[in-house]
PDB file of C-alpha atoms and ligand atoms in Angstrom:
ATOM      1  CA  MET A   7      15.409  39.078 -12.807  1.00 59.00           C
ATOM      2  CA  LYS A   8      14.154  37.391 -15.914  1.00 66.00           C
ATOM      3  CA  ARG A   9      10.391  37.230 -16.737  1.00 77.00           C
ATOM      4  CA  ILE A  10       9.080  33.620 -16.688  1.00 87.00           C
ATOM      5  CA  ASP A  11       6.420  32.261 -18.544  1.00 88.00           C
ATOM      6  CA  ASN A  12       4.276  30.520 -15.757  1.00 91.00           C
ATOM      7  CA  LYS A  13       2.804  28.242 -18.440  1.00 92.00           C
ATOM      8  CA  ILE A  14       5.899  26.006 -18.557  1.00 94.00           C
ATOM      9  CA  LEU A  15       5.814  25.535 -14.823  1.00 96.00           C
ATOM     10  CA  LYS A  16       4.548  22.421 -13.218  1.00 96.00           C
ATOM     11  CA  CYS A  17       4.236  20.979  -9.642  1.00 95.00           C
ATOM     12  CA  PRO A  18       7.633  19.407  -8.381  1.00 94.00           C
ATOM     13  CA  ASN A  19       5.737  17.439  -5.951  1.00 92.00           C
ATOM     14  CA  CYS A  20       2.999  15.632  -7.728  1.00 93.00           C
ATOM     15  CA  ASN A  21       3.686  16.826 -11.327  1.00 92.00           C
ATOM     16  CA  ALA A  22       0.377  18.450 -11.767  1.00 93.00           C
ATOM     17  CA  GLU A  23       0.340  21.138 -14.642  1.00 92.00           C
ATOM     18  CA  SER A  24      -2.109  23.358 -12.660  1.00 89.00           C
ATOM     19  CA  LEU A  25      -0.545  25.465 -10.620  1.00 93.00           C
ATOM     20  CA  ASN A  26      -2.058  28.774  -9.177  1.00 92.00           C
ATOM     21  CA  PHE A  27       0.166  32.008  -9.153  1.00 92.00           C
ATOM     22  CA  ASN A  28      -0.958  34.646  -6.645  1.00 88.00           C
ATOM     23  CA  GLU A  29       1.993  36.328  -5.101  1.00 83.00           C
ATOM     24  CA  PRO A  30       3.465  35.653  -2.641  1.00 89.00           C
ATOM     25  CA  GLU A  31       2.444  32.020  -3.232  1.00 92.00           C
ATOM     26  CA  ILE A  32       2.166  29.195  -5.678  1.00 93.00           C
ATOM     27  CA  VAL A  33      -0.615  26.942  -4.785  1.00 94.00           C
ATOM     28  CA  CYS A  34      -0.751  23.106  -6.623  1.00 94.00           C
ATOM     29  CA  THR A  35      -4.445  22.719  -7.352  1.00 93.00           C
ATOM     30  CA  LYS A  36      -3.995  19.019  -7.111  1.00 93.00           C
ATOM     31  CA  CYS A  37      -1.581  18.066  -4.208  1.00 93.00           C
ATOM     32  CA  LYS A  38      -2.456  21.400  -2.505  1.00 91.00           C
ATOM     33  CA  ASN A  39       1.065  22.134  -1.852  1.00 91.00           C
ATOM     34  CA  THR A  40       2.295  25.694  -1.425  1.00 92.00           C
ATOM     35  CA  PHE A  41       5.522  27.389  -2.808  1.00 94.00           C
ATOM     36  CA  ASN A  42       6.772  30.938  -2.533  1.00 92.00           C
ATOM     37  CA  LEU A  43       6.669  33.389  -5.245  1.00 92.00           C
ATOM     38  CA  GLU A  44       8.219  36.875  -4.184  1.00 84.00           C
ATOM     39  CA  ASN A  45       9.830  39.472  -6.473  1.00 82.00           C
ATOM     40  CA  ASN A  46       9.754  37.326  -9.413  1.00 85.00           C
ATOM     41  CA  LYS A  47      11.696  34.645  -7.646  1.00 91.00           C
ATOM     42  CA  TYR A  48      10.289  31.352  -7.759  1.00 94.00           C
ATOM     43  CA  VAL A  49      11.048  29.391  -4.684  1.00 94.00           C
ATOM     44  CA  PHE A  50      10.236  25.308  -4.922  1.00 93.00           C
ATOM     45  CA  LEU A  51      12.229  24.852  -1.672  1.00 85.00           C
ATOM     46  CA  ARG A  52      14.388  26.361   0.927  1.00 65.00           C
ATOM     47  CA  LEU A  53      17.677  25.399   2.225  1.00 59.00           C
ATOM     48  CA  GLU A  54      19.442  27.566   4.726  1.00 55.00           C
ATOM     49  CA  GLU A  55      22.978  28.874   4.768  1.00 47.00           C
ATOM     50  CA  GLY A  56      23.188  26.722   8.102  1.00 45.00           C
ATOM     51  CA  GLU A  57      23.314  23.325   6.172  1.00 54.00           C
ATOM     52  CA  ILE A  58      26.687  24.242   4.480  1.00 53.00           C
ATOM     53  CA  ASN A  59      29.433  22.478   6.654  1.00 55.00           C
ATOM     54  CA  ASP A  60      32.521  22.966   4.726  1.00 59.00           C
ATOM     55  CA  PHE A  61      34.525  25.853   6.110  1.00 62.00           C
ATOM     56  CA  LEU A  62      35.801  26.868   2.534  1.00 62.00           C
ATOM     57  CA  ASP A  63      32.386  26.384   1.121  1.00 65.00           C
ATOM     58  CA  LYS A  64      30.846  28.781   3.587  1.00 67.00           C
ATOM     59  CA  ILE A  65      33.328  31.425   2.607  1.00 68.00           C
ATOM     60  CA  LYS A  66      32.528  30.540  -1.286  1.00 66.00           C
ATOM     61  CA  TYR A  67      28.994  31.151  -0.149  1.00 66.00           C
ATOM     62  CA  ARG A  68      29.380  34.720   1.004  1.00 68.00           C
ATOM     63  CA  LEU A  69      31.898  35.319  -1.813  1.00 67.00           C
ATOM     64  CA  LYS A  70      29.474  34.401  -4.457  1.00 62.00           C
ATOM     65  CA  LYS A  71      26.869  36.729  -2.941  1.00 64.00           C
ATOM     66  CA  PHE A  72      29.217  39.430  -4.671  1.00 66.00           C
ATOM     67  CA  SER A  73      28.906  38.002  -7.959  1.00 65.00           C
ATOM     68  CA  PHE A  74      31.145  40.533  -9.966  1.00 72.00           C
ATOM     69  CA  PHE A  75      33.755  40.395  -7.430  1.00 75.00           C
ATOM     70  CA  TYR A  76      33.659  36.625  -7.139  1.00 71.00           C
ATOM     71  CA  ASN A  77      33.637  35.912 -10.950  1.00 70.00           C
ATOM     72  CA  PHE A  78      36.565  38.054 -11.478  1.00 79.00           C
ATOM     73  CA  MET A  79      38.684  36.528  -8.756  1.00 75.00           C
ATOM     74  CA  ILE A  80      37.584  32.855 -10.184  1.00 73.00           C
ATOM     75  CA  LYS A  81      38.570  33.892 -13.718  1.00 80.00           C
ATOM     76  CA  LEU A  82      41.676  35.184 -12.643  1.00 89.00           C
ATOM     77  CA  ILE A  83      43.344  33.522  -9.891  1.00 91.00           C
ATOM     78  CA  SER A  84      41.552  29.994 -10.123  1.00 92.00           C
ATOM     79  CA  PRO A  85      43.884  27.173 -11.754  1.00 95.00           C
ATOM     80  CA  VAL A  86      41.408  26.643 -14.363  1.00 94.00           C
ATOM     81  CA  CYS A  87      41.861  28.492 -17.851  1.00 94.00           C
ATOM     82  CA  PRO A  88      38.893  30.468 -19.036  1.00 91.00           C
ATOM     83  CA  THR A  89      38.691  28.617 -22.203  1.00 93.00           C
ATOM     84  CA  LEU A  90      34.960  28.684 -22.278  1.00 92.00           C
ATOM     85  CA  ASN A  91      33.660  31.514 -24.238  1.00 92.00           C
ATOM     86  CA  MET A  92      30.337  32.296 -22.956  1.00 92.00           C
ATOM     87  CA  LYS A  93      29.464  35.297 -24.910  1.00 92.00           C
ATOM     88  CA  LYS A  94      29.947  33.352 -28.192  1.00 94.00           C
ATOM     89  CA  LEU A  95      27.676  30.256 -26.687  1.00 95.00           C
ATOM     90  CA  ILE A  96      25.168  32.827 -25.932  1.00 95.00           C
ATOM     91  CA  LYS A  97      25.185  34.465 -29.057  1.00 94.00           C
ATOM     92  CA  LYS A  98      25.128  31.379 -31.104  1.00 95.00           C
ATOM     93  CA  TYR A  99      22.340  29.403 -28.977  1.00 94.00           C
ATOM     94  CA  VAL A 100      20.165  32.099 -27.424  1.00 93.00           C
ATOM     95  CA  PRO A 101      19.937  34.553 -30.200  1.00 90.00           C
ATOM     96  CA  ASP A 102      16.972  36.435 -29.048  1.00 86.00           C
ATOM     97  CA  ASP A 103      14.464  36.492 -26.148  1.00 85.00           C
ATOM     98  CA  THR A 104      12.053  33.899 -27.954  1.00 89.00           C
ATOM     99  CA  LYS A 105      13.900  31.236 -26.697  1.00 91.00           C
ATOM    100  CA  ILE A 106      13.478  29.655 -23.343  1.00 95.00           C
ATOM    101  CA  ALA A 107      16.927  29.034 -21.927  1.00 96.00           C
ATOM    102  CA  ILE A 108      17.812  27.959 -18.313  1.00 97.00           C
ATOM    103  CA  ASN A 109      21.061  27.682 -16.425  1.00 97.00           C
ATOM    104  CA  LEU A 110      21.197  24.776 -13.918  1.00 97.00           C
ATOM    105  CA  GLY A 111      22.945  25.278 -10.920  1.00 94.00           C
ATOM    106  CA  SER A 112      23.765  28.854 -11.789  1.00 93.00           C
ATOM    107  CA  GLY A 113      24.952  29.855  -8.348  1.00 88.00           C
ATOM    108  CA  ASN A 114      24.934  33.679  -8.065  1.00 85.00           C
ATOM    109  CA  SER A 115      26.458  34.357 -11.527  1.00 85.00           C
ATOM    110  CA  LYS A 116      24.207  35.761 -14.531  1.00 88.00           C
ATOM    111  CA  ILE A 117      25.602  34.300 -18.081  1.00 91.00           C
ATOM    112  CA  SER A 118      23.121  36.398 -19.819  1.00 92.00           C
ATOM    113  CA  ASP A 119      19.812  38.293 -19.189  1.00 91.00           C
ATOM    114  CA  LYS A 120      18.321  36.005 -21.704  1.00 93.00           C
ATOM    115  CA  VAL A 121      18.928  33.225 -19.234  1.00 95.00           C
ATOM    116  CA  ILE A 122      16.563  31.923 -16.328  1.00 96.00           C
ATOM    117  CA  ASN A 123      18.923  31.131 -13.349  1.00 96.00           C
ATOM    118  CA  VAL A 124      18.170  27.873 -11.718  1.00 96.00           C
ATOM    119  CA  ASP A 125      19.685  26.762  -8.348  1.00 94.00           C
ATOM    120  CA  ILE A 126      19.062  24.987  -4.932  1.00 90.00           C
ATOM    121  CA  PHE A 127      20.288  28.102  -3.296  1.00 88.00           C
ATOM    122  CA  ALA A 128      18.271  31.529  -3.046  1.00 87.00           C
ATOM    123  CA  TYR A 129      21.195  33.725  -4.107  1.00 87.00           C
ATOM    124  CA  GLU A 130      19.829  37.268  -5.594  1.00 87.00           C
ATOM    125  CA  ASN A 131      20.474  36.395  -9.228  1.00 90.00           C
ATOM    126  CA  VAL A 132      18.557  33.095  -8.654  1.00 93.00           C
ATOM    127  CA  ASP A 133      15.115  32.998 -10.563  1.00 95.00           C
ATOM    128  CA  ILE A 134      14.040  29.535  -9.558  1.00 95.00           C
ATOM    129  CA  VAL A 135      14.782  27.927  -6.592  1.00 94.00           C
ATOM    130  CA  CYS A 136      14.558  24.093  -6.739  1.00 94.00           C
ATOM    131  CA  ASP A 137      16.146  20.796  -6.698  1.00 93.00           C
ATOM    132  CA  ILE A 138      17.745  20.169  -9.982  1.00 93.00           C
ATOM    133  CA  GLU A 139      17.154  16.268 -10.104  1.00 93.00           C
ATOM    134  CA  ASN A 140      13.386  17.263  -9.760  1.00 93.00           C
ATOM    135  CA  LEU A 141      12.658  20.214 -12.046  1.00 96.00           C
ATOM    136  CA  PRO A 142       9.447  22.456 -11.906  1.00 96.00           C
ATOM    137  CA  PHE A 143       9.399  22.381 -15.784  1.00 97.00           C
ATOM    138  CA  LYS A 144       6.742  20.730 -17.885  1.00 96.00           C
ATOM    139  CA  ASN A 145       7.848  18.071 -20.439  1.00 96.00           C
ATOM    140  CA  ASN A 146       9.051  19.620 -23.895  1.00 96.00           C
ATOM    141  CA  SER A 147       9.147  23.167 -22.392  1.00 96.00           C
ATOM    142  CA  VAL A 148      12.603  24.555 -22.412  1.00 96.00           C
ATOM    143  CA  ASP A 149      14.816  25.409 -25.668  1.00 96.00           C
ATOM    144  CA  ILE A 150      18.331  25.509 -23.934  1.00 97.00           C
ATOM    145  CA  ILE A 151      19.741  23.995 -20.796  1.00 98.00           C
ATOM    146  CA  PHE A 152      23.230  25.120 -19.605  1.00 97.00           C
ATOM    147  CA  ASN A 153      25.038  23.645 -16.638  1.00 97.00           C
ATOM    148  CA  PHE A 154      28.669  24.418 -15.729  1.00 95.00           C
ATOM    149  CA  ALA A 155      30.572  22.389 -13.159  1.00 93.00           C
ATOM    150  CA  VAL A 156      27.011  21.488 -11.537  1.00 94.00           C
ATOM    151  CA  LEU A 157      26.746  17.580 -12.178  1.00 96.00           C
ATOM    152  CA  GLU A 158      29.704  16.568  -9.914  1.00 96.00           C
ATOM    153  CA  HIS A 159      27.803  18.309  -7.201  1.00 93.00           C
ATOM    154  CA  VAL A 160      24.828  16.085  -7.368  1.00 93.00           C
ATOM    155  CA  PRO A 161      24.615  12.555  -6.158  1.00 93.00           C
ATOM    156  CA  ASN A 162      22.902  11.286  -9.420  1.00 94.00           C
ATOM    157  CA  PRO A 163      24.114  13.244 -12.401  1.00 96.00           C
ATOM    158  CA  ASP A 164      22.167  10.381 -14.638  1.00 96.00           C
ATOM    159  CA  LYS A 165      19.020  11.637 -12.865  1.00 95.00           C
ATOM    160  CA  VAL A 166      19.732  15.297 -13.741  1.00 97.00           C
ATOM    161  CA  VAL A 167      20.380  14.573 -17.466  1.00 97.00           C
ATOM    162  CA  LYS A 168      17.322  12.460 -17.612  1.00 97.00           C
ATOM    163  CA  GLU A 169      15.376  15.572 -16.122  1.00 97.00           C
ATOM    164  CA  ILE A 170      17.266  17.801 -18.879  1.00 98.00           C
ATOM    165  CA  ASN A 171      16.010  15.428 -21.395  1.00 97.00           C
ATOM    166  CA  ARG A 172      12.506  15.419 -20.197  1.00 97.00           C
ATOM    167  CA  VAL A 173      12.031  19.371 -20.097  1.00 97.00           C
ATOM    168  CA  LEU A 174      13.842  20.113 -23.356  1.00 97.00           C
ATOM    169  CA  ILE A 175      12.035  20.355 -26.612  1.00 96.00           C
ATOM    170  CA  LYS A 176      12.499  18.030 -29.496  1.00 95.00           C
ATOM    171  CA  ASN A 177      16.014  19.177 -30.867  1.00 95.00           C
ATOM    172  CA  GLY A 178      16.418  21.431 -27.770  1.00 96.00           C
ATOM    173  CA  THR A 179      20.105  21.907 -26.912  1.00 97.00           C
ATOM    174  CA  VAL A 180      22.318  20.966 -23.847  1.00 98.00           C
ATOM    175  CA  ILE A 181      25.609  22.690 -23.079  1.00 98.00           C
ATOM    176  CA  SER A 182      27.481  21.138 -20.399  1.00 98.00           C
ATOM    177  CA  PHE A 183      30.726  21.425 -18.375  1.00 97.00           C
ATOM    178  CA  PHE A 184      31.671  18.459 -16.177  1.00 97.00           C
ATOM    179  CA  PRO A 185      34.987  18.261 -14.483  1.00 97.00           C
ATOM    180  CA  PHE A 186      37.676  15.449 -15.010  1.00 98.00           C
ATOM    181  CA  MET A 187      40.990  16.256 -13.496  1.00 97.00           C
ATOM    182  CA  GLN A 188      39.938  18.398 -10.433  1.00 97.00           C
ATOM    183  CA  PRO A 189      40.546  18.014  -6.741  1.00 96.00           C
ATOM    184  CA  PHE A 190      37.617  17.456  -4.293  1.00 94.00           C
ATOM    185  CA  HIS A 191      35.881  20.672  -3.994  1.00 89.00           C
ATOM    186  CA  ALA A 192      32.546  20.775  -1.949  1.00 83.00           C
ATOM    187  CA  SER A 193      29.822  23.021  -2.949  1.00 72.00           C
ATOM    188  CA  PRO A 194      28.243  21.890  -0.683  1.00 78.00           C
ATOM    189  CA  TYR A 195      28.954  18.462  -1.817  1.00 89.00           C
ATOM    190  CA  ASP A 196      31.238  16.889  -4.422  1.00 94.00           C
ATOM    191  CA  PHE A 197      30.651  13.302  -5.831  1.00 96.00           C
ATOM    192  CA  SER A 198      32.341  12.580  -9.280  1.00 96.00           C
ATOM    193  CA  ARG A 199      34.321  13.246 -12.147  1.00 97.00           C
ATOM    194  CA  ARG A 200      34.013  12.267 -15.955  1.00 97.00           C
ATOM    195  CA  THR A 201      36.442  11.233 -18.494  1.00 97.00           C
ATOM    196  CA  VAL A 202      35.927  12.105 -22.367  1.00 97.00           C
ATOM    197  CA  GLU A 203      34.577   8.519 -22.678  1.00 97.00           C
ATOM    198  CA  GLY A 204      32.345   8.900 -19.726  1.00 97.00           C
ATOM    199  CA  MET A 205      30.684  12.006 -20.883  1.00 97.00           C
ATOM    200  CA  LYS A 206      29.399  10.009 -23.899  1.00 97.00           C
ATOM    201  CA  VAL A 207      27.701   7.778 -21.527  1.00 97.00           C
ATOM    202  CA  LEU A 208      26.252  10.478 -19.377  1.00 97.00           C
ATOM    203  CA  TYR A 209      24.738  11.934 -22.748  1.00 98.00           C
ATOM    204  CA  LYS A 210      24.002   8.874 -24.454  1.00 97.00           C
ATOM    205  CA  ASP A 211      20.300   9.844 -25.282  1.00 96.00           C
ATOM    206  CA  PHE A 212      21.565  12.705 -27.015  1.00 98.00           C
ATOM    207  CA  ASP A 213      23.047  13.803 -30.638  1.00 98.00           C
ATOM    208  CA  THR A 214      26.722  15.260 -29.970  1.00 97.00           C
ATOM    209  CA  ILE A 215      27.356  18.335 -31.682  1.00 97.00           C
ATOM    210  CA  GLU A 216      30.536  18.928 -29.925  1.00 97.00           C
ATOM    211  CA  LEU A 217      32.624  17.169 -27.289  1.00 98.00           C
ATOM    212  CA  LYS A 218      35.932  18.768 -26.556  1.00 97.00           C
ATOM    213  CA  PRO A 219      38.512  19.446 -23.369  1.00 97.00           C
ATOM    214  CA  SER A 220      37.744  22.834 -21.568  1.00 97.00           C
ATOM    215  CA  GLY A 221      40.011  24.149 -19.167  1.00 94.00           C
ATOM    216  CA  GLY A 222      42.637  22.173 -20.366  1.00 96.00           C
ATOM    217  CA  PRO A 223      45.720  19.817 -19.289  1.00 98.00           C
ATOM    218  CA  THR A 224      47.654  22.662 -17.499  1.00 98.00           C
ATOM    219  CA  SER A 225      44.602  23.603 -15.326  1.00 97.00           C
ATOM    220  CA  GLY A 226      44.238  19.620 -14.773  1.00 97.00           C
ATOM    221  CA  LEU A 227      47.853  19.543 -13.320  1.00 97.00           C
ATOM    222  CA  LEU A 228      48.005  23.083 -11.709  1.00 97.00           C
ATOM    223  CA  TRP A 229      45.064  22.717  -9.327  1.00 97.00           C
ATOM    224  CA  ILE A 230      46.181  19.018  -8.220  1.00 97.00           C
ATOM    225  CA  PHE A 231      49.778  20.398  -7.658  1.00 97.00           C
ATOM    226  CA  GLN A 232      48.649  23.475  -5.398  1.00 97.00           C
ATOM    227  CA  GLU A 233      46.683  20.801  -3.438  1.00 97.00           C
ATOM    228  CA  TRP A 234      49.664  18.449  -3.222  1.00 97.00           C
ATOM    229  CA  VAL A 235      51.961  21.317  -2.218  1.00 97.00           C
ATOM    230  CA  SER A 236      49.160  22.450   0.470  1.00 97.00           C
ATOM    231  CA  ILE A 237      49.143  18.895   1.726  1.00 97.00           C
ATOM    232  CA  LEU A 238      52.796  18.373   2.129  1.00 97.00           C
ATOM    233  CA  LEU A 239      53.516  21.555   3.939  1.00 97.00           C
ATOM    234  CA  SER A 240      50.539  22.068   6.088  1.00 96.00           C
ATOM    235  CA  PHE A 241      51.354  19.135   8.520  1.00 96.00           C
ATOM    236  CA  GLY A 242      47.678  18.492   8.893  1.00 95.00           C
ATOM    237  CA  ILE A 243      47.032  21.908  10.188  1.00 96.00           C
ATOM    238  CA  LYS A 244      43.651  22.652   8.364  1.00 93.00           C
ATOM    239  CA  PRO A 245      43.966  26.664   8.267  1.00 95.00           C
ATOM    240  CA  LEU A 246      47.529  26.291   7.200  1.00 97.00           C
ATOM    241  CA  HIS A 247      46.315  24.096   4.296  1.00 95.00           C
ATOM    242  CA  TYR A 248      43.790  26.650   3.145  1.00 93.00           C
ATOM    243  CA  LEU A 249      46.358  29.479   3.473  1.00 95.00           C
ATOM    244  CA  LEU A 250      48.800  27.823   1.368  1.00 96.00           C
ATOM    245  CA  ASN A 251      45.978  26.845  -1.201  1.00 94.00           C
ATOM    246  CA  ILE A 252      45.326  30.462  -1.692  1.00 92.00           C
ATOM    247  CA  VAL A 253      49.145  31.505  -1.776  1.00 95.00           C
ATOM    248  CA  LEU A 254      49.926  28.699  -4.194  1.00 96.00           C
ATOM    249  CA  MET A 255      47.029  29.899  -6.282  1.00 95.00           C
ATOM    250  CA  LEU A 256      48.273  33.601  -6.424  1.00 94.00           C
ATOM    251  CA  LEU A 257      51.866  32.636  -7.109  1.00 96.00           C
ATOM    252  CA  THR A 258      51.161  30.067  -9.945  1.00 96.00           C
ATOM    253  CA  PHE A 259      47.796  31.002 -11.607  1.00 96.00           C
ATOM    254  CA  PRO A 260      49.748  32.541 -14.939  1.00 96.00           C
ATOM    255  CA  LEU A 261      50.828  29.235 -15.833  1.00 97.00           C
ATOM    256  CA  LYS A 262      47.257  28.316 -16.641  1.00 97.00           C
ATOM    257  CA  PHE A 263      47.001  30.449 -19.528  1.00 96.00           C
ATOM    258  CA  LEU A 264      49.483  27.998 -21.725  1.00 97.00           C
ATOM    259  CA  ASP A 265      46.088  26.146 -22.006  1.00 97.00           C
ATOM    260  CA  PHE A 266      44.812  28.452 -24.584  1.00 97.00           C
ATOM    261  CA  ILE A 267      47.219  26.790 -26.827  1.00 97.00           C
ATOM    262  CA  LEU A 268      47.414  23.059 -25.317  1.00 97.00           C
ATOM    263  CA  ILE A 269      43.849  22.692 -25.426  1.00 96.00           C
ATOM    264  CA  TYR A 270      44.342  22.001 -28.980  1.00 96.00           C
ATOM    265  CA  HIS A 271      46.728  19.136 -28.331  1.00 97.00           C
ATOM    266  CA  PRO A 272      44.892  15.910 -29.316  1.00 96.00           C
ATOM    267  CA  MET A 273      46.153  14.211 -26.065  1.00 97.00           C
ATOM    268  CA  SER A 274      45.010  17.287 -23.779  1.00 97.00           C
ATOM    269  CA  LYS A 275      41.909  15.068 -23.148  1.00 97.00           C
ATOM    270  CA  ASN A 276      43.941  12.704 -20.897  1.00 97.00           C
ATOM    271  CA  ILE A 277      44.552  15.201 -18.077  1.00 97.00           C
ATOM    272  CA  SER A 278      42.011  18.185 -19.129  1.00 98.00           C
ATOM    273  CA  SER A 279      40.352  20.036 -16.097  1.00 97.00           C
ATOM    274  CA  GLY A 280      37.140  18.976 -17.541  1.00 97.00           C
ATOM    275  CA  PHE A 281      35.116  18.485 -20.826  1.00 98.00           C
ATOM    276  CA  LEU A 282      32.548  20.758 -22.641  1.00 98.00           C
ATOM    277  CA  TYR A 283      29.708  18.895 -24.162  1.00 98.00           C
ATOM    278  CA  ILE A 284      27.160  20.364 -26.549  1.00 98.00           C
ATOM    279  CA  GLY A 285      24.334  17.988 -27.791  1.00 98.00           C
ATOM    280  CA  ARG A 286      20.773  18.151 -29.069  1.00 98.00           C
ATOM    281  CA  LYS A 287      17.696  16.244 -27.769  1.00 97.00           C
ATOM    282  CA  LYS A 288      16.944  13.270 -30.350  1.00 93.00           C
TER     283      LYS A 288
HETATM  284 ZN1   ZN B   7       1.117  19.384  -6.545  1.00 60.71          ZN
END
């Protein structure tokens, strides 16, 4: 668990900056709302597993509890080429423990011990459980915010980006992956995609450091191809559709590694799986 400085937190209910931290409770001195604090896990809301409706998503939720296994499988057989070099990003943007870094919508994966995990579900590796459209952080309190493949799962990504802008310090960094060419994948919901131009609009209040394809064009094609074949050959039978998806993933995943080269093609943005955005708060 990442140690969190209580001074950066505020009440997500009334925005009061005066919270009392008495394990196992956090009490807002203004609105008197109480939240949970157990074993260094701050819980500002509670959603149960029962609220996940999609069948595949239930499996995903269970798999995500086995973080190492899940991440390894995702990296290997998922149709998206792992072009994102997380270690390099962490080394560059979170060089030491003095920076306050958070990963919004972390799920159960831990990108670094130096990063605070924030998610709507209370997975084992999550430090702060909250709604990412309404963060329990004070204004100008965080140095770096990561969010990878998260904003498509919230109904109002603009609202989250506004929150990111609010809680970041001046010149603070946002590092974000948003999908473009990906089939519908609820987790537990899926609302939107962004083109390279759309990314610029989403992060219009930031100075762009980097905006480039991530995943790449083969990844974009491959995932959609797998989905298309599964639709074609499953004759409306849902379990068969899931099965075909997995079989096709296993059969075709090596193709995605072409993206380690194709990602550098100037037109790869046309059908890239998604985009990586790095920007600085103005
Ligand atoms: Zn309050």
